[in-house]
Amino acid sequence: GQNIDQPTEMTATEGAIVQINCTYQTSGFNGLFWYQQHAGEAPTFLSYNVLDGLEEKGRFSSFLSRSKGYSYLLLKELQMKDSASYLCAVRERQAGTALIFGKGTTLSVSS
Amino acid sequence: DTEVTQTPKHLVMGMTNKKSLKCEQHMGHRAMYWYKQKAKKPPELMFVYSYEKLSINESVPSRFSPECPNSSLLNLHLHALQPEDSALYLCASSQDQSAYEQYFGPGTRLTVT
């Protein structure tokens, strides 16, 4: 089985930096994903980590520690359009599985 | 073309109706997925097709019947649904089942009355 935990809600202001944490317990870990989902829209892929360390992509970075079962998504220079739900998802097995999503963190960015 | 399309966008059906949801991609992806997402909840995996064969069925009730007629198309046939089946149904595709990036379609918002 698997258990994925992330905060339900976070708030921040424009221009700030926010870190969204995700902890997971799973067997046969094979990758951690972050997706962004605006209300009423489909999830869009943000990042993928399978090895420990930091992956940077523009204003967004994602970090993974497999030994701690921990990841975070870092959003810099926040913009109003970053207000969305951020979903942490884990893939468990090498093949034959899809994504198991956490409950998501709703981020509200204010001016 | 990096798009997954889904039709219809919205669907209202009665509990005795039979309807189908359609999903299409032309990226040459060989893995396709159906997810169900209730309001303010994360997507939940329903089915995975790999090379047009059903690979995973996450204990979905038989009133949901998936079909993959070819590598570009994925259908979800609906029959005798319940009001609690009302949700956003998301289709996704990836290069294959081991590929890390899944592309999601916009979803079909289904209401069962």
PDB file of C-alpha atoms in Angstrom:
ATOM      1  CA  GLY A   1       0.000   0.000   0.000  1.00  0.00           C
ATOM      2  CA  GLN A   2       0.956   3.632  -0.027  1.00  0.00           C
ATOM      3  CA  ASN A   3       0.387   6.758   2.035  1.00  0.00           C
ATOM      4  CA  ILE A   4       1.046  10.213   0.638  1.00  0.00           C
ATOM      5  CA  ASP A   5       0.763  13.269   2.862  1.00  0.00           C
ATOM      6  CA  GLN A   6       0.827  16.960   1.981  1.00  0.00           C
ATOM      7  CA  PRO A   7      -0.670  20.068   3.574  1.00  0.00           C
ATOM      8  CA  THR A   8      -4.239  20.831   2.567  1.00  0.00           C
ATOM      9  CA  GLU A   9      -3.860  24.576   2.070  1.00  0.00           C
ATOM     10  CA  MET A  10      -1.166  27.213   1.905  1.00  0.00           C
ATOM     11  CA  THR A  11      -1.227  30.963   1.313  1.00  0.00           C
ATOM     12  CA  ALA A  12       1.503  33.284   0.084  1.00  0.00           C
ATOM     13  CA  THR A  13       1.943  36.705  -1.490  1.00  0.00           C
ATOM     14  CA  GLU A  14       3.106  37.693  -4.949  1.00  0.00           C
ATOM     15  CA  GLY A  15       6.869  37.647  -5.355  1.00  0.00           C
ATOM     16  CA  ALA A  16       7.405  35.378  -2.375  1.00  0.00           C
ATOM     17  CA  ILE A  17       8.844  31.853  -2.209  1.00  0.00           C
ATOM     18  CA  VAL A  18       6.751  28.925  -1.022  1.00  0.00           C
ATOM     19  CA  GLN A  19       7.714  25.335  -0.255  1.00  0.00           C
ATOM     20  CA  ILE A  20       5.113  22.570  -0.449  1.00  0.00           C
ATOM     21  CA  ASN A  21       6.136  19.410   1.368  1.00  0.00           C
ATOM     22  CA  CYS A  22       5.139  15.838   0.598  1.00  0.00           C
ATOM     23  CA  THR A  23       5.904  12.729   2.616  1.00  0.00           C
ATOM     24  CA  TYR A  24       5.211   9.252   1.371  1.00  0.00           C
ATOM     25  CA  GLN A  25       5.348   5.653   2.448  1.00  0.00           C
ATOM     26  CA  THR A  26       5.382   3.133  -0.323  1.00  0.00           C
ATOM     27  CA  SER A  27       6.923  -0.127  -1.447  1.00  0.00           C
ATOM     28  CA  GLY A  28       8.964  -0.419  -4.625  1.00  0.00           C
ATOM     29  CA  PHE A  29       9.355   3.351  -5.072  1.00  0.00           C
ATOM     30  CA  ASN A  30       9.966   4.337  -8.683  1.00  0.00           C
ATOM     31  CA  GLY A  31       9.550   8.057  -8.944  1.00  0.00           C
ATOM     32  CA  LEU A  32       7.832  11.058  -7.440  1.00  0.00           C
ATOM     33  CA  PHE A  33       5.918  13.564  -9.497  1.00  0.00           C
ATOM     34  CA  TRP A  34       4.485  17.006  -8.971  1.00  0.00           C
ATOM     35  CA  TYR A  35       1.468  18.170 -10.949  1.00  0.00           C
ATOM     36  CA  GLN A  36      -0.319  21.524 -10.994  1.00  0.00           C
ATOM     37  CA  GLN A  37      -4.083  21.622 -11.375  1.00  0.00           C
ATOM     38  CA  HIS A  38      -6.124  24.781 -11.769  1.00  0.00           C
ATOM     39  CA  ALA A  39      -9.760  24.571 -10.725  1.00  0.00           C
ATOM     40  CA  GLY A  40     -11.826  22.813 -13.362  1.00  0.00           C
ATOM     41  CA  GLU A  41      -8.814  21.924 -15.485  1.00  0.00           C
ATOM     42  CA  ALA A  42      -6.673  18.848 -16.054  1.00  0.00           C
ATOM     43  CA  PRO A  43      -3.437  18.309 -14.110  1.00  0.00           C
ATOM     44  CA  THR A  44      -0.275  19.461 -15.856  1.00  0.00           C
ATOM     45  CA  PHE A  45       3.118  17.887 -15.270  1.00  0.00           C
ATOM     46  CA  LEU A  46       5.638  19.989 -13.329  1.00  0.00           C
ATOM     47  CA  SER A  47       8.489  17.733 -12.279  1.00  0.00           C
ATOM     48  CA  TYR A  48       9.801  14.231 -11.768  1.00  0.00           C
ATOM     49  CA  ASN A  49      12.380  12.974  -9.264  1.00  0.00           C
ATOM     50  CA  VAL A  50      13.635   9.411  -9.047  1.00  0.00           C
ATOM     51  CA  LEU A  51      17.101  10.057  -7.556  1.00  0.00           C
ATOM     52  CA  ASP A  52      17.905  12.089  -4.451  1.00  0.00           C
ATOM     53  CA  GLY A  53      18.536  15.755  -4.945  1.00  0.00           C
ATOM     54  CA  LEU A  54      17.168  18.900  -6.452  1.00  0.00           C
ATOM     55  CA  GLU A  55      15.698  19.297  -9.943  1.00  0.00           C
ATOM     56  CA  GLU A  56      15.327  22.895 -11.093  1.00  0.00           C
ATOM     57  CA  LYS A  57      13.066  24.068 -13.869  1.00  0.00           C
ATOM     58  CA  GLY A  58      12.652  27.805 -14.117  1.00  0.00           C
ATOM     59  CA  ARG A  59      10.756  29.182 -11.127  1.00  0.00           C
ATOM     60  CA  PHE A  60       9.931  25.672  -9.907  1.00  0.00           C
ATOM     61  CA  SER A  61      12.293  23.224  -8.191  1.00  0.00           C
ATOM     62  CA  SER A  62      11.605  19.815  -6.712  1.00  0.00           C
ATOM     63  CA  PHE A  63      13.646  17.938  -4.147  1.00  0.00           C
ATOM     64  CA  LEU A  64      13.649  14.281  -3.186  1.00  0.00           C
ATOM     65  CA  SER A  65      15.103  12.304  -0.284  1.00  0.00           C
ATOM     66  CA  ARG A  66      14.296   8.636  -0.758  1.00  0.00           C
ATOM     67  CA  SER A  67      15.704   7.592   2.632  1.00  0.00           C
ATOM     68  CA  LYS A  68      13.343  10.028   4.364  1.00  0.00           C
ATOM     69  CA  GLY A  69      10.380   9.438   2.064  1.00  0.00           C
ATOM     70  CA  TYR A  70      10.244  13.189   1.559  1.00  0.00           C
ATOM     71  CA  SER A  71       9.906  15.635  -1.293  1.00  0.00           C
ATOM     72  CA  TYR A  72       9.192  19.310  -1.658  1.00  0.00           C
ATOM     73  CA  LEU A  73       8.160  21.611  -4.462  1.00  0.00           C
ATOM     74  CA  LEU A  74       9.674  25.095  -4.297  1.00  0.00           C
ATOM     75  CA  LEU A  75       7.985  27.925  -6.137  1.00  0.00           C
ATOM     76  CA  LYS A  76       9.901  31.186  -6.476  1.00  0.00           C
ATOM     77  CA  GLU A  77       8.779  34.678  -7.531  1.00  0.00           C
ATOM     78  CA  LEU A  78       5.173  33.729  -7.003  1.00  0.00           C
ATOM     79  CA  GLN A  79       2.572  35.057  -9.423  1.00  0.00           C
ATOM     80  CA  MET A  80      -1.183  35.220  -9.069  1.00  0.00           C
ATOM     81  CA  LYS A  81      -1.514  32.558 -11.775  1.00  0.00           C
ATOM     82  CA  ASP A  82       0.324  30.110  -9.488  1.00  0.00           C
ATOM     83  CA  SER A  83      -2.852  29.870  -7.394  1.00  0.00           C
ATOM     84  CA  ALA A  84      -3.792  26.228  -7.977  1.00  0.00           C
ATOM     85  CA  SER A  85      -3.771  22.792  -6.426  1.00  0.00           C
ATOM     86  CA  TYR A  86      -0.363  21.075  -6.342  1.00  0.00           C
ATOM     87  CA  LEU A  87      -0.493  17.305  -6.425  1.00  0.00           C
ATOM     88  CA  CYS A  88       2.302  15.069  -5.224  1.00  0.00           C
ATOM     89  CA  ALA A  89       2.151  11.622  -6.854  1.00  0.00           C
ATOM     90  CA  VAL A  90       4.179   8.462  -6.478  1.00  0.00           C
ATOM     91  CA  ARG A  91       4.817   5.625  -8.881  1.00  0.00           C
ATOM     92  CA  GLU A  92       5.338   2.371  -7.055  1.00  0.00           C
ATOM     93  CA  ARG A  93       6.527  -0.334  -9.361  1.00  0.00           C
ATOM     94  CA  GLN A  94       8.947  -0.476 -12.269  1.00  0.00           C
ATOM     95  CA  ALA A  95       6.197  -1.158 -14.762  1.00  0.00           C
ATOM     96  CA  GLY A  96       2.529  -1.947 -14.739  1.00  0.00           C
ATOM     97  CA  THR A  97       1.377   0.949 -12.655  1.00  0.00           C
ATOM     98  CA  ALA A  98       0.317   4.532 -13.008  1.00  0.00           C
ATOM     99  CA  LEU A  99       0.337   7.409 -10.561  1.00  0.00           C
ATOM    100  CA  ILE A 100      -0.971   7.401  -7.022  1.00  0.00           C
ATOM    101  CA  PHE A 101      -1.843  10.952  -6.068  1.00  0.00           C
ATOM    102  CA  GLY A 102      -1.771  12.667  -2.699  1.00  0.00           C
ATOM    103  CA  LYS A 103      -4.762  14.789  -1.711  1.00  0.00           C
ATOM    104  CA  GLY A 104      -3.176  17.949  -3.101  1.00  0.00           C
ATOM    105  CA  THR A 105      -2.220  21.297  -1.617  1.00  0.00           C
ATOM    106  CA  THR A 106      -4.344  24.299  -2.553  1.00  0.00           C
ATOM    107  CA  LEU A 107      -2.085  27.327  -2.871  1.00  0.00           C
ATOM    108  CA  SER A 108      -3.613  30.806  -2.794  1.00  0.00           C
ATOM    109  CA  VAL A 109      -1.404  33.673  -3.949  1.00  0.00           C
ATOM    110  CA  SER A 110      -2.527  37.178  -3.005  1.00  0.00           C
ATOM    111  CA  SER A 111      -1.270  40.576  -4.083  1.00  0.00           C
TER     112      SER A 111
ATOM    113  CA  ASP B   1       0.637  17.700 -31.396  1.00  0.00           C
ATOM    114  CA  THR B   2       0.981  17.256 -27.649  1.00  0.00           C
ATOM    115  CA  GLU B   3      -2.686  17.171 -26.879  1.00  0.00           C
ATOM    116  CA  VAL B   4      -5.061  14.659 -25.389  1.00  0.00           C
ATOM    117  CA  THR B   5      -8.648  15.409 -26.340  1.00  0.00           C
ATOM    118  CA  GLN B   6     -11.772  14.203 -24.589  1.00  0.00           C
ATOM    119  CA  THR B   7     -15.411  14.314 -25.607  1.00  0.00           C
ATOM    120  CA  PRO B   8     -17.874  15.316 -24.465  1.00  0.00           C
ATOM    121  CA  LYS B   9     -16.804  18.107 -22.107  1.00  0.00           C
ATOM    122  CA  HIS B  10     -19.961  17.700 -20.042  1.00  0.00           C
ATOM    123  CA  LEU B  11     -22.425  14.823 -19.803  1.00  0.00           C
ATOM    124  CA  VAL B  12     -25.641  14.462 -17.845  1.00  0.00           C
ATOM    125  CA  MET B  13     -27.163  11.004 -17.807  1.00  0.00           C
ATOM    126  CA  GLY B  14     -29.851   9.111 -15.973  1.00  0.00           C
ATOM    127  CA  MET B  15     -29.204   5.937 -14.050  1.00  0.00           C
ATOM    128  CA  THR B  16     -30.719   3.779 -16.809  1.00  0.00           C
ATOM    129  CA  ASN B  17     -28.824   5.393 -19.678  1.00  0.00           C
ATOM    130  CA  LYS B  18     -25.896   4.003 -21.634  1.00  0.00           C
ATOM    131  CA  LYS B  19     -23.266   6.506 -22.725  1.00  0.00           C
ATOM    132  CA  SER B  20     -19.610   6.553 -23.717  1.00  0.00           C
ATOM    133  CA  LEU B  21     -16.699   8.861 -23.000  1.00  0.00           C
ATOM    134  CA  LYS B  22     -14.044   9.217 -25.668  1.00  0.00           C
ATOM    135  CA  CYS B  23     -10.356  10.045 -25.478  1.00  0.00           C
ATOM    136  CA  GLU B  24      -7.919  10.558 -28.348  1.00  0.00           C
ATOM    137  CA  GLN B  25      -4.215  11.275 -28.694  1.00  0.00           C
ATOM    138  CA  HIS B  26      -1.959  11.458 -31.740  1.00  0.00           C
ATOM    139  CA  MET B  27       1.407  11.520 -30.005  1.00  0.00           C
ATOM    140  CA  GLY B  28       2.149   7.856 -30.701  1.00  0.00           C
ATOM    141  CA  HIS B  29       1.764   7.045 -27.023  1.00  0.00           C
ATOM    142  CA  ARG B  30       1.203   3.384 -26.240  1.00  0.00           C
ATOM    143  CA  ALA B  31      -0.098   3.725 -22.680  1.00  0.00           C
ATOM    144  CA  MET B  32      -3.457   5.315 -21.908  1.00  0.00           C
ATOM    145  CA  TYR B  33      -5.201   5.817 -18.589  1.00  0.00           C
ATOM    146  CA  TRP B  34      -8.597   6.609 -17.109  1.00  0.00           C
ATOM    147  CA  TYR B  35      -8.753   8.497 -13.816  1.00  0.00           C
ATOM    148  CA  LYS B  36     -11.770   9.585 -11.794  1.00  0.00           C
ATOM    149  CA  GLN B  37     -11.636  12.806  -9.811  1.00  0.00           C
ATOM    150  CA  LYS B  38     -14.288  13.872  -7.319  1.00  0.00           C
ATOM    151  CA  ALA B  39     -14.539  17.512  -6.255  1.00  0.00           C
ATOM    152  CA  LYS B  40     -11.605  18.657  -4.119  1.00  0.00           C
ATOM    153  CA  LYS B  41     -10.048  15.205  -4.252  1.00  0.00           C
ATOM    154  CA  PRO B  42      -7.018  13.943  -6.193  1.00  0.00           C
ATOM    155  CA  PRO B  43      -7.387  11.847  -9.345  1.00  0.00           C
ATOM    156  CA  GLU B  44      -7.837   8.131  -8.699  1.00  0.00           C
ATOM    157  CA  LEU B  45      -6.617   5.578 -11.198  1.00  0.00           C
ATOM    158  CA  MET B  46      -9.303   3.412 -12.802  1.00  0.00           C
ATOM    159  CA  PHE B  47      -7.740   1.619 -15.790  1.00  0.00           C
ATOM    160  CA  VAL B  48      -4.464   1.414 -17.669  1.00  0.00           C
ATOM    161  CA  TYR B  49      -4.091   0.220 -21.247  1.00  0.00           C
ATOM    162  CA  SER B  50      -0.676  -0.704 -22.573  1.00  0.00           C
ATOM    163  CA  TYR B  51      -0.300  -1.458 -26.277  1.00  0.00           C
ATOM    164  CA  GLU B  52      -4.099  -1.648 -26.579  1.00  0.00           C
ATOM    165  CA  LYS B  53      -4.370  -4.306 -23.886  1.00  0.00           C
ATOM    166  CA  LEU B  54      -5.890  -3.765 -20.456  1.00  0.00           C
ATOM    167  CA  SER B  55      -2.984  -3.734 -18.046  1.00  0.00           C
ATOM    168  CA  ILE B  56      -4.549  -2.526 -14.803  1.00  0.00           C
ATOM    169  CA  ASN B  57      -8.103  -2.497 -13.506  1.00  0.00           C
ATOM    170  CA  GLU B  58      -8.193  -0.910 -10.077  1.00  0.00           C
ATOM    171  CA  SER B  59     -11.222  -2.917  -8.911  1.00  0.00           C
ATOM    172  CA  VAL B  60     -13.587  -0.676 -10.837  1.00  0.00           C
ATOM    173  CA  PRO B  61     -17.286  -1.712 -10.844  1.00  0.00           C
ATOM    174  CA  SER B  62     -18.444  -3.426 -14.032  1.00  0.00           C
ATOM    175  CA  ARG B  63     -20.826  -0.562 -14.820  1.00  0.00           C
ATOM    176  CA  PHE B  64     -17.646   1.097 -16.174  1.00  0.00           C
ATOM    177  CA  SER B  65     -16.306  -0.733 -19.216  1.00  0.00           C
ATOM    178  CA  PRO B  66     -13.132   0.487 -20.940  1.00  0.00           C
ATOM    179  CA  GLU B  67     -12.247  -0.174 -24.546  1.00  0.00           C
ATOM    180  CA  CYS B  68      -9.151   0.601 -26.599  1.00  0.00           C
ATOM    181  CA  PRO B  69     -10.082   0.161 -30.281  1.00  0.00           C
ATOM    182  CA  ASN B  70      -6.652   1.314 -31.500  1.00  0.00           C
ATOM    183  CA  SER B  71      -3.498   2.962 -30.241  1.00  0.00           C
ATOM    184  CA  SER B  72      -4.953   6.479 -30.510  1.00  0.00           C
ATOM    185  CA  LEU B  73      -8.374   5.953 -28.974  1.00  0.00           C
ATOM    186  CA  LEU B  74      -9.652   5.064 -25.540  1.00  0.00           C
ATOM    187  CA  ASN B  75     -13.322   4.778 -24.646  1.00  0.00           C
ATOM    188  CA  LEU B  76     -15.131   4.404 -21.361  1.00  0.00           C
ATOM    189  CA  HIS B  77     -18.596   2.868 -21.693  1.00  0.00           C
ATOM    190  CA  LEU B  78     -21.040   3.740 -18.940  1.00  0.00           C
ATOM    191  CA  HIS B  79     -24.156   1.781 -17.996  1.00  0.00           C
ATOM    192  CA  ALA B  80     -26.472   1.832 -14.985  1.00  0.00           C
ATOM    193  CA  LEU B  81     -24.416   4.418 -13.145  1.00  0.00           C
ATOM    194  CA  GLN B  82     -25.188   5.739  -9.687  1.00  0.00           C
ATOM    195  CA  PRO B  83     -25.344   9.397  -8.581  1.00  0.00           C
ATOM    196  CA  GLU B  84     -22.103   8.870  -6.618  1.00  0.00           C
ATOM    197  CA  ASP B  85     -20.362   8.194  -9.951  1.00  0.00           C
ATOM    198  CA  SER B  86     -20.711  11.888 -10.770  1.00  0.00           C
ATOM    199  CA  ALA B  87     -17.165  13.198 -11.144  1.00  0.00           C
ATOM    200  CA  LEU B  88     -14.565  14.526 -13.563  1.00  0.00           C
ATOM    201  CA  TYR B  89     -13.230  11.685 -15.702  1.00  0.00           C
ATOM    202  CA  LEU B  90      -9.687  12.300 -16.872  1.00  0.00           C
ATOM    203  CA  CYS B  91      -7.899  10.519 -19.663  1.00  0.00           C
ATOM    204  CA  ALA B  92      -4.099  10.545 -19.821  1.00  0.00           C
ATOM    205  CA  SER B  93      -1.429   9.066 -22.059  1.00  0.00           C
ATOM    206  CA  SER B  94       2.303   8.429 -21.879  1.00  0.00           C
ATOM    207  CA  GLN B  95       4.971   7.130 -24.229  1.00  0.00           C
ATOM    208  CA  ASP B  96       4.627   3.768 -22.566  1.00  0.00           C
ATOM    209  CA  GLN B  97       3.897   2.500 -19.069  1.00  0.00           C
ATOM    210  CA  SER B  98       7.421   3.204 -17.852  1.00  0.00           C
ATOM    211  CA  ALA B  99       7.553   6.775 -19.181  1.00  0.00           C
ATOM    212  CA  TYR B 100       7.475   9.364 -16.442  1.00  0.00           C
ATOM    213  CA  GLU B 101       5.448  12.104 -18.067  1.00  0.00           C
ATOM    214  CA  GLN B 102       1.732  11.635 -18.437  1.00  0.00           C
ATOM    215  CA  TYR B 103      -0.290  14.063 -20.505  1.00  0.00           C
ATOM    216  CA  PHE B 104      -3.805  14.664 -19.250  1.00  0.00           C
ATOM    217  CA  GLY B 105      -6.847  15.574 -21.271  1.00  0.00           C
ATOM    218  CA  PRO B 106      -9.263  18.296 -20.101  1.00  0.00           C
ATOM    219  CA  GLY B 107     -11.685  15.759 -18.700  1.00  0.00           C
ATOM    220  CA  THR B 108     -15.382  15.010 -19.035  1.00  0.00           C
ATOM    221  CA  ARG B 109     -17.549  16.305 -16.216  1.00  0.00           C
ATOM    222  CA  LEU B 110     -20.193  13.643 -15.661  1.00  0.00           C
ATOM    223  CA  THR B 111     -23.388  14.168 -13.706  1.00  0.00           C
ATOM    224  CA  VAL B 112     -25.608  11.159 -12.985  1.00  0.00           C
ATOM    225  CA  THR B 113     -29.191  12.044 -12.084  1.00  0.00           C
TER     226      THR B 113
END
